[in-house]
Amino acid sequence: MDYLPPAKAIPNAFLASAKSWWAVGEKQATISEARLLRRLPFYSPSNTPSPSQPVVATSTRVELDAPKHYINTVSITPTAPTSGAVSPTPTVLLHGYGAGLAFYFRNLSALATWAGKKGASVYAIDWLGMGLSARVPFSIRARRDDISGRVHEAESFFVDTSSMLFDTQIGELTDEGAGAPVSNGDHKSIESPSKKRVEEIRDHQRDNQRQQSRARRLFMYLWEEGWSPFQVVRATTLWGPMLVGKYSARRFAGLSEEETRDMHDYILNITLAKASSEYCISHLLQPGAHAHMPLVDRIGELKIPITFIYGDNDWMDPEGGVQSVEKLRQAGNGQGKMYLVGNAGHHVYLDNHVATNELIIKELEREYEKVAAARS
């Protein structure tokens, strides 16, 4: 795939939307991802490293043990052996709900520069059932009233498959290396509201239940029945690209015009792809994106360094990050941190990638130095 046609303009009329809808498919999804990744000077579709680059990035499908199960992966590896005394553990980027690894196209260069200096590897992956990974069947066996069982099954779907990937492709990850998996607050912060806050919201919702509109009651019903937000987009068929376009043009207005078009085409193709693990949403969250089992109530069990990063215009409440760090401290883990990035919303890694990249590299460097000191 040497030549990539430029992404078409975001549709704002029905005919253009219909043409865009017909073009959606696995081939177009691959092209849309490649457009974003080829912005990286070290990305090599042919798996041939450039002699002028300290790292090379390649895209692969990592086959798992189950038939037709594979994980779409971008691997960034050094082109020359490191002379350092410390061999860093790989850094892993895991995207948020319904997104994909190409959302990080503004962050991979900074990570690659750091990795090239340290002789480290960086992996960005699409969760199974999302992005360009295999769209496999997703189901939960637990009863509807078994909240704990539903949450456990949904979380295990992702944890188990990622563990298989790490064993197959990356090797066993431990928390003693410099590159422990990076958290940018995307999929973790969505569960951050405290239990008290969630109960307050529930009480408020019950008080206003009689005043809910018919549309709101329909939304609540569909959520409880397992519908996902992306099913609604798919249900609009030929109008879908125009609907997604309104979101893309508004949400990514801070990107260049070309970047916005490329992001729109990427989002459109992964959104309209076959439904799969997106169905986890109603098992993990209540209507309104309030967690069934908030992370803040469970985070004390974790013993590894954890960093939360929020945008100052984030729809998630940063107070959840503050409380989570405090819960870690009370449990004896003083390695929790929370940062607030200016001029950024929920997609902090896109809205203010410079500040976000600096924070990520700072945390990776801190762990690297800690391990180097322990081994000296």
Steps between C-alpha positions, in 0.01 A plus 500: 500500500747765376251770399221612727223715352421807711194485721190655349340808648278445803146458359250773578229391255307176452654399165856535626401312817351214297815471285713493814280231654543272196879538516525379861667163551806315625720621213400862554553464875856381438564794268356748749728370775804505271439867411541596865794269569695612193537838660767332712840530326607161633186311392582231243215318323757266345667419834827642366666736751641832384873531571444857618245407768582353844175301499265336251122471532304222333140380500418134555209275584594283794311172483363370830429139593129517422408470130453834319610692808775753431623828643595793280837620628749775421849412621774761541838335546861629504703455182824456695581324829525721806821538696319589820513286811122498541278311257163675528174310511283577195259792518142416397234744382139390548226719355162584650151373428407490133825662388812355337879515514525767226347749744857517634657623176605821676669314787694221334785720376582622851484146638714371213767765564519397863496130411778544243728660759429233761489198269140438599199374305156659475181316408163654417215252472133491410291321759341182371170597337600864446711696253642268234522195728275199438130576550414185694169412670456655844258371762458498877363195683434667836141593584393862461469546876848355559688828464829367638488199267424716196784740576743213560412327173524819298835596650634146463423504128755778451751397768517137386547582132763766570686252720504253212639772275775591745602135537495447124650820360648713773609257767402509864463856630605574854486818703872507577608650168507858380216465254205383704178538297417866449166625627375829358176505702285405191353159579584517876367845574162410357446295815636762734196655673489397865230274639352790696481716188336219303236454772429874496446487125273196532285681759473803276403283203230325703360838611471611139380169359140615458615806309705302249409541137384207293832509312691478827297202617563331165872564539498346849311194370735444207804536727369238741422273203866514396493748215822693439536860379648367176191295425306824487744636242479178296120516513506834316659317200560750217476796738767349729808663341336843517413442868857392580626794295319750721675349800842487331487859372402631842711278726825513303483863395841552662668274244600610152241466225678196356540337841131554573400336170731206569370460854142511374562226244671285764226551760230435241648168392562361847158622616307335216700176519332186636381540858703306755650586840333841495210312663700505823378853566170419674668236716769740622307826512154623591314736267682831510846333519500444877692186591319201653814433704705823509875459469554729797344236727737228377823678416654446843581143398752617238866525598648647180559867410182652354462843339169665411497777239190714447430795273392822665184483286454124548146367533638260759522638854870543600391458861482128426872502425574692818301251707664205326848630580394546861360146515832370369687697766276366775569148378876557520563582134651846480566469128169644381485836322238717335566775244269757345601609148397843380320569171377142472182299519455126551728414205786669681763318291361669186384834638832585667739232384812700587419524872367143509812363333721683748309348792515147358874522429560644847327204663680247281833667571427499874441124497803442279728688740349317797579160346847613392579613854374171646721298267816706545 
